[in-house]
């Protein structure tokens, strides 16, 4: 391997330790500038494959489990409502203004939505804390607090208390998805990111199945001093606390990755030079925030995410309840989450693999995955809801294609920005939109319209996904036009390597190319 130590700030031939490298964190440049020279160096592809394998083995299982907990503690609510929480906390009330009186679950809808208001409140402060301080310490402390708050759900005695608990749970938990998006963009090349983003995000499908199995087991509890829904939250919270202890082991970036040797750390950084996306810079740059606010592609990605995630807002909070209205029992409704989870899991991984193998197909795959979601919503809405009805269950299963749609949006959004502060802002913007979609989804469920099959819900979701398709086409045209403009520029190729780790944004760096 031919990487030299010139212009790094360290003596030639030296291999600075992670502790020594941490002293560079106050610099405005990307942390990678501390260990690689301005000029690109050749390195052994065998070492690169070993480095990539080590990064995958450490980060991917950790993120898969972590985002699984993020998804599970939200999805619990739908099963908990079937296990007595609705009655115990007065989340459902009778509306006597109708004849006969109808049962209204508005409080349950708000219990679902208020979690995401907490996420919105915590998103930007948590994002900047994450950028400014060491990743492992921030995540370790916050995840342990998150687990403690999740366990406290078992102590809630009223719907008002549940609202307060879920707001603070969302506030603390808001750090996780943005952290994962930024970590992937700082360790992997643009071409690798789609597959890796899909790997950790596939846990939404995997944990739909795992969580359903756990909830089915808790449904068998007939004794004990606590309600069945309280046991579920105690388990989820305790597992999250254990995961929080592991988070302290997460390195700040590839520059200080303890599981790589000094030579491997340099290769891990050098291999990212071509994409011009950088590794990590802990200086918050306000001009990059301004650029992110004015960047049309970030707005397009955010609106796509908001539209796409309305499905999750309904499914995660009301999934088992919705299936039970198709004419299935409580236990059957939990088991019928498995096919949905399988579709989410398999097709997130499949679209991630395809987009990593076939360049510039992410937006095309995104549009194709929107079509089954639209078909599924229409099937549920227009089919007969008789006892143990199969057609609405089939429609419910194929709306699981919302998973790959969202995964591809995350991949497109994070692969098409550069500059550490701008990447953090983009991740936060995507997650703000994620919260908005999750807030809107539950509000589309109007209990009095049950006999008409919740028309506001299914029609609303169909409209949202039609909007996502239009926005994806617009984004494709914007990115392709910008790439063509940059290809026509006369650029000094000798400057490409020097600019890679200067913490420039994608707009500042003319060598940056957008993926479609």
Tab-separated table of N, CA and C in Angstrom, residues 57-173:
chain	number	residue	atom	x	y	z
A	57	UNK	N	-19.096	-5.763	9.477
A	57	UNK	CA	-19.328	-6.666	10.605
A	57	UNK	C	-19.561	-5.904	11.904
A	58	UNK	N	-18.980	-4.713	12.035
A	58	UNK	CA	-19.194	-3.949	13.257
A	58	UNK	C	-20.456	-3.100	13.174
A	59	UNK	N	-20.604	-2.329	12.100
A	59	UNK	CA	-21.675	-1.332	12.039
A	59	UNK	C	-23.047	-1.924	11.718
A	60	UNK	N	-23.127	-2.814	10.740
A	60	UNK	CA	-24.441	-3.233	10.239
A	60	UNK	C	-25.253	-3.992	11.293
A	61	UNK	N	-24.706	-5.015	11.969
A	61	UNK	CA	-25.518	-5.673	13.012
A	61	UNK	C	-25.929	-4.701	14.119
A	62	UNK	N	-25.015	-3.797	14.496
A	62	UNK	CA	-25.325	-2.810	15.538
A	62	UNK	C	-26.475	-1.906	15.108
A	63	UNK	N	-26.435	-1.402	13.872
A	63	UNK	CA	-27.503	-0.521	13.399
A	63	UNK	C	-28.803	-1.283	13.172
A	64	UNK	N	-28.709	-2.522	12.725
A	64	UNK	CA	-29.915	-3.324	12.484
A	64	UNK	C	-30.669	-3.548	13.787
A	65	UNK	N	-29.937	-3.914	14.818
A	65	UNK	CA	-30.578	-4.120	16.126
A	65	UNK	C	-31.098	-2.795	16.673
A	66	UNK	N	-30.293	-1.739	16.550
A	66	UNK	CA	-30.682	-0.440	17.100
A	66	UNK	C	-31.935	0.114	16.453
A	67	UNK	N	-31.990	0.075	15.110
A	67	UNK	CA	-33.189	0.606	14.472
A	67	UNK	C	-34.373	-0.334	14.671
A	68	UNK	N	-34.088	-1.610	14.913
A	68	UNK	CA	-35.159	-2.532	15.275
A	68	UNK	C	-35.846	-2.108	16.554
A	69	UNK	N	-35.055	-1.686	17.551
A	69	UNK	CA	-35.647	-1.189	18.793
A	69	UNK	C	-36.425	0.098	18.557
A	70	UNK	N	-35.897	0.970	17.674
A	70	UNK	CA	-36.605	2.206	17.334
A	70	UNK	C	-37.992	1.881	16.778
A	71	UNK	N	-38.041	0.902	15.889
A	71	UNK	CA	-39.322	0.541	15.275
A	71	UNK	C	-40.214	-0.208	16.258
A	72	UNK	N	-39.629	-1.105	17.035
A	72	UNK	CA	-40.427	-1.977	17.906
A	72	UNK	C	-41.168	-1.193	18.967
A	73	UNK	N	-40.503	-0.222	19.607
A	73	UNK	CA	-41.195	0.447	20.718
A	73	UNK	C	-42.326	1.366	20.223
A	74	UNK	N	-42.324	1.675	18.915
A	74	UNK	CA	-43.471	2.402	18.351
A	74	UNK	C	-44.580	1.432	17.943
A	75	UNK	N	-44.180	0.311	17.347
A	75	UNK	CA	-45.161	-0.663	16.863
A	75	UNK	C	-45.868	-1.387	18.007
A	76	UNK	N	-45.249	-1.384	19.198
A	76	UNK	CA	-45.875	-2.032	20.357
A	76	UNK	C	-47.276	-1.487	20.602
A	77	UNK	N	-47.455	-0.193	20.350
A	77	UNK	CA	-48.707	0.469	20.707
A	77	UNK	C	-49.909	-0.217	20.070
A	78	UNK	N	-49.765	-0.652	18.807
A	78	UNK	CA	-50.878	-1.310	18.145
A	78	UNK	C	-51.287	-2.600	18.838
A	79	UNK	N	-50.296	-3.397	19.285
A	79	UNK	CA	-50.604	-4.634	19.993
A	79	UNK	C	-51.066	-4.356	21.422
A	80	UNK	N	-50.426	-3.371	22.066
A	80	UNK	CA	-50.811	-3.024	23.438
A	80	UNK	C	-52.269	-2.599	23.500
A	81	UNK	N	-52.728	-1.917	22.449
A	81	UNK	CA	-54.126	-1.492	22.406
A	81	UNK	C	-55.061	-2.697	22.403
A	82	UNK	N	-54.622	-3.801	21.788
A	82	UNK	CA	-55.429	-5.018	21.789
A	82	UNK	C	-55.346	-5.758	23.121
A	83	UNK	N	-54.296	-5.484	23.896
A	83	UNK	CA	-54.073	-6.189	25.159
A	83	UNK	C	-54.597	-5.432	26.376
A	84	UNK	N	-55.460	-4.465	26.174
A	84	UNK	CA	-56.091	-3.808	27.312
A	84	UNK	C	-55.661	-2.387	27.574
A	85	UNK	N	-54.631	-1.890	26.879
A	85	UNK	CA	-54.199	-0.520	27.125
A	85	UNK	C	-55.314	0.486	26.808
A	86	UNK	N	-56.047	0.229	25.736
A	86	UNK	CA	-57.115	1.149	25.343
A	86	UNK	C	-58.101	1.348	26.477
A	87	UNK	N	-58.500	0.255	27.129
A	87	UNK	CA	-59.445	0.347	28.243
A	87	UNK	C	-58.787	0.893	29.501
A	88	UNK	N	-57.575	0.401	29.816
A	88	UNK	CA	-56.904	0.804	31.060
A	88	UNK	C	-56.602	2.299	31.105
A	89	UNK	N	-56.259	2.880	29.962
A	89	UNK	CA	-55.868	4.294	29.922
A	89	UNK	C	-56.944	5.176	29.288
A	90	UNK	N	-58.117	4.624	29.070
A	90	UNK	CA	-59.254	5.378	28.500
A	90	UNK	C	-58.899	6.014	27.158
A	91	UNK	N	-58.261	5.215	26.300
A	91	UNK	CA	-57.882	5.718	24.978
A	91	UNK	C	-59.029	5.647	23.980
A	92	UNK	N	-60.106	4.977	24.368
A	92	UNK	CA	-61.281	4.865	23.508
A	92	UNK	C	-62.504	5.316	24.298
A	93	UNK	N	-63.312	6.157	23.710
A	93	UNK	CA	-64.498	6.690	24.391
A	93	UNK	C	-65.717	6.544	23.482
A	94	UNK	N	-66.900	6.535	24.104
A	94	UNK	CA	-68.138	6.437	23.348
A	94	UNK	C	-68.611	7.821	22.915
A	95	UNK	N	-68.991	7.933	21.680
A	95	UNK	CA	-69.556	9.174	21.149
A	95	UNK	C	-71.073	9.039	21.150
A	96	UNK	N	-71.732	9.719	22.099
A	96	UNK	CA	-73.175	9.589	22.263
A	96	UNK	C	-73.950	10.498	21.320
A	97	UNK	N	-73.247	11.289	20.520
A	97	UNK	CA	-73.939	12.170	19.576
A	97	UNK	C	-74.452	11.417	18.359
A	98	UNK	N	-74.019	10.154	18.194
A	98	UNK	CA	-74.490	9.334	17.089
A	98	UNK	C	-75.499	8.312	17.596
A	99	UNK	N	-76.297	7.791	16.711
A	99	UNK	CA	-77.291	6.790	17.075
A	99	UNK	C	-77.155	5.574	16.152
A	100	UNK	N	-76.742	4.422	16.684
A	100	UNK	CA	-76.376	4.204	18.083
A	100	UNK	C	-75.007	4.831	18.402
A	101	UNK	N	-74.640	4.940	19.686
A	101	UNK	CA	-73.341	5.513	20.056
A	101	UNK	C	-72.193	4.739	19.408
A	102	UNK	N	-71.177	5.456	18.973
A	102	UNK	CA	-70.018	4.829	18.336
A	102	UNK	C	-68.778	5.029	19.196
A	103	UNK	N	-67.851	4.080	19.072
A	103	UNK	CA	-66.609	4.165	19.846
A	103	UNK	C	-65.562	4.938	19.038
A	104	UNK	N	-64.963	5.961	19.657
A	104	UNK	CA	-64.003	6.845	18.994
A	104	UNK	C	-62.615	6.609	19.582
A	105	UNK	N	-61.616	6.441	18.711
A	105	UNK	CA	-60.238	6.176	19.170
A	105	UNK	C	-59.318	7.366	18.889
A	106	UNK	N	-59.877	8.569	18.966
A	106	UNK	CA	-59.068	9.766	18.704
A	106	UNK	C	-57.879	9.860	19.654
A	107	UNK	N	-58.097	9.492	20.911
A	107	UNK	CA	-56.997	9.565	21.878
A	107	UNK	C	-55.863	8.610	21.499
A	108	UNK	N	-56.208	7.451	20.978
A	108	UNK	CA	-55.171	6.514	20.535
A	108	UNK	C	-54.420	7.083	19.337
A	109	UNK	N	-55.155	7.746	18.444
A	109	UNK	CA	-54.499	8.386	17.301
A	109	UNK	C	-53.485	9.419	17.762
A	110	UNK	N	-53.885	10.216	18.739
A	110	UNK	CA	-52.970	11.245	19.235
A	110	UNK	C	-51.822	10.645	20.043
A	111	UNK	N	-52.076	9.529	20.720
A	111	UNK	CA	-50.975	8.859	21.425
A	111	UNK	C	-49.917	8.395	20.434
A	112	UNK	N	-50.359	8.004	19.233
A	112	UNK	CA	-49.421	7.633	18.173
A	112	UNK	C	-48.703	8.860	17.627
A	113	UNK	N	-49.468	9.909	17.339
A	113	UNK	CA	-48.893	11.092	16.691
A	113	UNK	C	-47.990	11.904	17.612
A	114	UNK	N	-48.318	11.965	18.898
A	114	UNK	CA	-47.571	12.862	19.795
A	114	UNK	C	-46.122	12.396	19.978
A	115	UNK	N	-45.887	11.103	19.784
A	115	UNK	CA	-44.513	10.600	19.801
A	115	UNK	C	-43.663	11.355	18.787
A	116	UNK	N	-44.231	11.613	17.620
A	116	UNK	CA	-43.482	12.263	16.539
A	116	UNK	C	-43.372	13.778	16.743
A	117	UNK	N	-44.293	14.353	17.512
A	117	UNK	CA	-44.091	15.745	17.912
A	117	UNK	C	-42.866	15.844	18.820
A	118	UNK	N	-42.689	14.849	19.688
A	118	UNK	CA	-41.485	14.806	20.512
A	118	UNK	C	-40.235	14.663	19.680
A	119	UNK	N	-40.300	13.835	18.647
A	119	UNK	CA	-39.160	13.688	17.740
A	119	UNK	C	-38.844	15.002	17.028
A	120	UNK	N	-39.892	15.699	16.594
A	120	UNK	CA	-39.674	16.981	15.929
A	120	UNK	C	-38.988	17.967	16.865
A	121	UNK	N	-39.424	17.981	18.131
A	121	UNK	CA	-38.835	18.904	19.103
A	121	UNK	C	-37.373	18.569	19.378
A	122	UNK	N	-37.030	17.281	19.377
A	122	UNK	CA	-35.671	16.892	19.722
A	122	UNK	C	-34.721	16.783	18.559
A	123	UNK	N	-35.265	16.804	17.352
A	123	UNK	CA	-34.475	16.457	16.183
A	123	UNK	C	-33.260	17.347	15.977
A	124	UNK	N	-33.454	18.657	15.885
A	124	UNK	CA	-32.325	19.535	15.574
A	124	UNK	C	-31.339	19.677	16.738
A	125	UNK	N	-31.813	19.855	17.987
A	125	UNK	CA	-30.809	19.880	19.072
A	125	UNK	C	-30.023	18.579	19.177
A	126	UNK	N	-30.693	17.442	19.006
A	126	UNK	CA	-29.993	16.161	19.084
A	126	UNK	C	-29.007	15.995	17.924
A	127	UNK	N	-29.402	16.461	16.733
A	127	UNK	CA	-28.520	16.352	15.577
A	127	UNK	C	-27.237	17.146	15.777
A	128	UNK	N	-27.337	18.356	16.298
A	128	UNK	CA	-26.146	19.173	16.485
A	128	UNK	C	-25.294	18.684	17.651
A	129	UNK	N	-25.921	18.131	18.680
A	129	UNK	CA	-25.150	17.505	19.761
A	129	UNK	C	-24.340	16.329	19.199
A	130	UNK	N	-24.994	15.556	18.337
A	130	UNK	CA	-24.319	14.402	17.745
A	130	UNK	C	-23.133	14.830	16.892
A	131	UNK	N	-23.283	15.918	16.138
A	131	UNK	CA	-22.172	16.369	15.295
A	131	UNK	C	-21.047	16.970	16.131
A	132	UNK	N	-21.405	17.658	17.200
A	132	UNK	CA	-20.401	18.415	17.964
A	132	UNK	C	-19.586	17.535	18.908
A	133	UNK	N	-20.181	16.450	19.427
A	133	UNK	CA	-19.504	15.634	20.433
A	133	UNK	C	-19.287	14.210	19.923
A	134	UNK	N	-18.572	13.439	20.686
A	134	UNK	CA	-18.175	12.088	20.265
A	134	UNK	C	-19.406	11.195	20.114
A	135	UNK	N	-19.458	10.487	19.005
A	135	UNK	CA	-20.638	9.709	18.634
A	135	UNK	C	-21.005	8.670	19.681
A	136	UNK	N	-20.039	7.866	20.120
A	136	UNK	CA	-20.320	6.789	21.057
A	136	UNK	C	-20.869	7.280	22.377
A	137	UNK	N	-20.281	8.348	22.912
A	137	UNK	CA	-20.741	8.868	24.202
A	137	UNK	C	-22.156	9.414	24.101
A	138	UNK	N	-22.415	10.179	23.051
A	138	UNK	CA	-23.750	10.767	22.878
A	138	UNK	C	-24.801	9.671	22.750
A	139	UNK	N	-24.543	8.706	21.871
A	139	UNK	CA	-25.526	7.643	21.654
A	139	UNK	C	-25.690	6.773	22.897
A	140	UNK	N	-24.595	6.439	23.558
A	140	UNK	CA	-24.679	5.592	24.744
A	140	UNK	C	-25.569	6.186	25.815
A	141	UNK	N	-25.343	7.463	26.127
A	141	UNK	CA	-26.131	8.129	27.177
A	141	UNK	C	-27.595	8.244	26.772
A	142	UNK	N	-27.839	8.680	25.539
A	142	UNK	CA	-29.217	8.909	25.103
A	142	UNK	C	-30.002	7.607	24.958
A	143	UNK	N	-29.357	6.555	24.496
A	143	UNK	CA	-30.069	5.283	24.331
A	143	UNK	C	-30.448	4.690	25.683
A	144	UNK	N	-29.582	4.816	26.671
A	144	UNK	CA	-29.929	4.334	28.015
A	144	UNK	C	-31.117	5.126	28.573
A	145	UNK	N	-31.125	6.448	28.391
A	145	UNK	CA	-32.268	7.258	28.815
A	145	UNK	C	-33.542	6.850	28.073
A	146	UNK	N	-33.402	6.582	26.787
A	146	UNK	CA	-34.540	6.137	25.979
A	146	UNK	C	-35.118	4.837	26.547
A	147	UNK	N	-34.260	3.875	26.881
A	147	UNK	CA	-34.739	2.619	27.446
A	147	UNK	C	-35.454	2.816	28.772
A	148	UNK	N	-34.944	3.722	29.601
A	148	UNK	CA	-35.583	3.984	30.890
A	148	UNK	C	-36.972	4.594	30.703
A	149	UNK	N	-37.072	5.538	29.760
A	149	UNK	CA	-38.373	6.162	29.494
A	149	UNK	C	-39.354	5.139	28.930
A	150	UNK	N	-38.863	4.240	28.064
A	150	UNK	CA	-39.738	3.198	27.512
A	150	UNK	C	-40.286	2.302	28.624
A	151	UNK	N	-39.445	1.938	29.591
A	151	UNK	CA	-39.906	1.103	30.700
A	151	UNK	C	-40.951	1.828	31.548
A	152	UNK	N	-40.840	3.150	31.643
A	152	UNK	CA	-41.787	3.919	32.448
A	152	UNK	C	-43.195	3.910	31.864
A	153	UNK	N	-43.348	3.461	30.613
A	153	UNK	CA	-44.687	3.342	30.046
A	153	UNK	C	-45.557	2.438	30.921
A	154	UNK	N	-44.932	1.430	31.523
A	154	UNK	CA	-45.680	0.491	32.370
A	154	UNK	C	-46.244	1.164	33.617
A	155	UNK	N	-45.707	2.327	33.968
A	155	UNK	CA	-46.182	3.035	35.161
A	155	UNK	C	-47.272	4.055	34.850
A	156	UNK	N	-47.585	4.259	33.578
A	156	UNK	CA	-48.588	5.249	33.182
A	156	UNK	C	-49.976	4.755	33.577
A	157	UNK	N	-50.810	5.661	34.098
A	157	UNK	CA	-52.143	5.271	34.567
A	157	UNK	C	-53.280	6.011	33.865
A	158	UNK	N	-52.960	6.933	32.951
A	158	UNK	CA	-54.015	7.675	32.260
A	158	UNK	C	-53.552	8.033	30.854
A	159	UNK	N	-54.489	8.422	30.008
A	159	UNK	CA	-54.123	8.801	28.646
A	159	UNK	C	-53.280	10.069	28.636
A	160	UNK	N	-53.491	10.962	29.603
A	160	UNK	CA	-52.661	12.178	29.689
A	160	UNK	C	-51.215	11.812	30.017
A	161	UNK	N	-51.039	10.877	30.949
A	161	UNK	CA	-49.692	10.422	31.280
A	161	UNK	C	-49.017	9.756	30.103
A	162	UNK	N	-49.788	9.002	29.305
A	162	UNK	CA	-49.227	8.360	28.125
A	162	UNK	C	-48.768	9.405	27.116
A	163	UNK	N	-49.548	10.472	26.956
A	163	UNK	CA	-49.136	11.541	26.043
A	163	UNK	C	-47.784	12.111	26.451
A	164	UNK	N	-47.623	12.428	27.758
A	164	UNK	CA	-46.369	13.013	28.241
A	164	UNK	C	-45.207	12.036	28.047
A	165	UNK	N	-45.450	10.766	28.392
A	165	UNK	CA	-44.387	9.765	28.263
A	165	UNK	C	-43.949	9.613	26.817
A	166	UNK	N	-44.887	9.566	25.895
A	166	UNK	CA	-44.537	9.346	24.501
A	166	UNK	C	-43.870	10.575	23.876
A	167	UNK	N	-44.214	11.754	24.338
A	167	UNK	CA	-43.529	12.953	23.842
A	167	UNK	C	-42.043	12.896	24.213
A	168	UNK	N	-41.746	12.601	25.473
A	168	UNK	CA	-40.341	12.559	25.900
A	168	UNK	C	-39.609	11.369	25.281
A	169	UNK	N	-40.315	10.268	25.055
A	169	UNK	CA	-39.697	9.131	24.386
A	169	UNK	C	-39.279	9.518	22.972
A	170	UNK	N	-40.150	10.213	22.252
A	170	UNK	CA	-39.817	10.673	20.913
A	170	UNK	C	-38.678	11.674	20.910
A	171	UNK	N	-38.648	12.559	21.904
A	171	UNK	CA	-37.601	13.578	21.996
A	171	UNK	C	-36.222	12.924	22.095
A	172	UNK	N	-36.092	11.933	22.962
A	172	UNK	CA	-34.797	11.284	23.175
A	172	UNK	C	-34.429	10.396	21.989
A	173	UNK	N	-35.420	9.690	21.468
A	173	UNK	CA	-35.180	8.706	20.415
A	173	UNK	C	-34.846	9.345	19.066
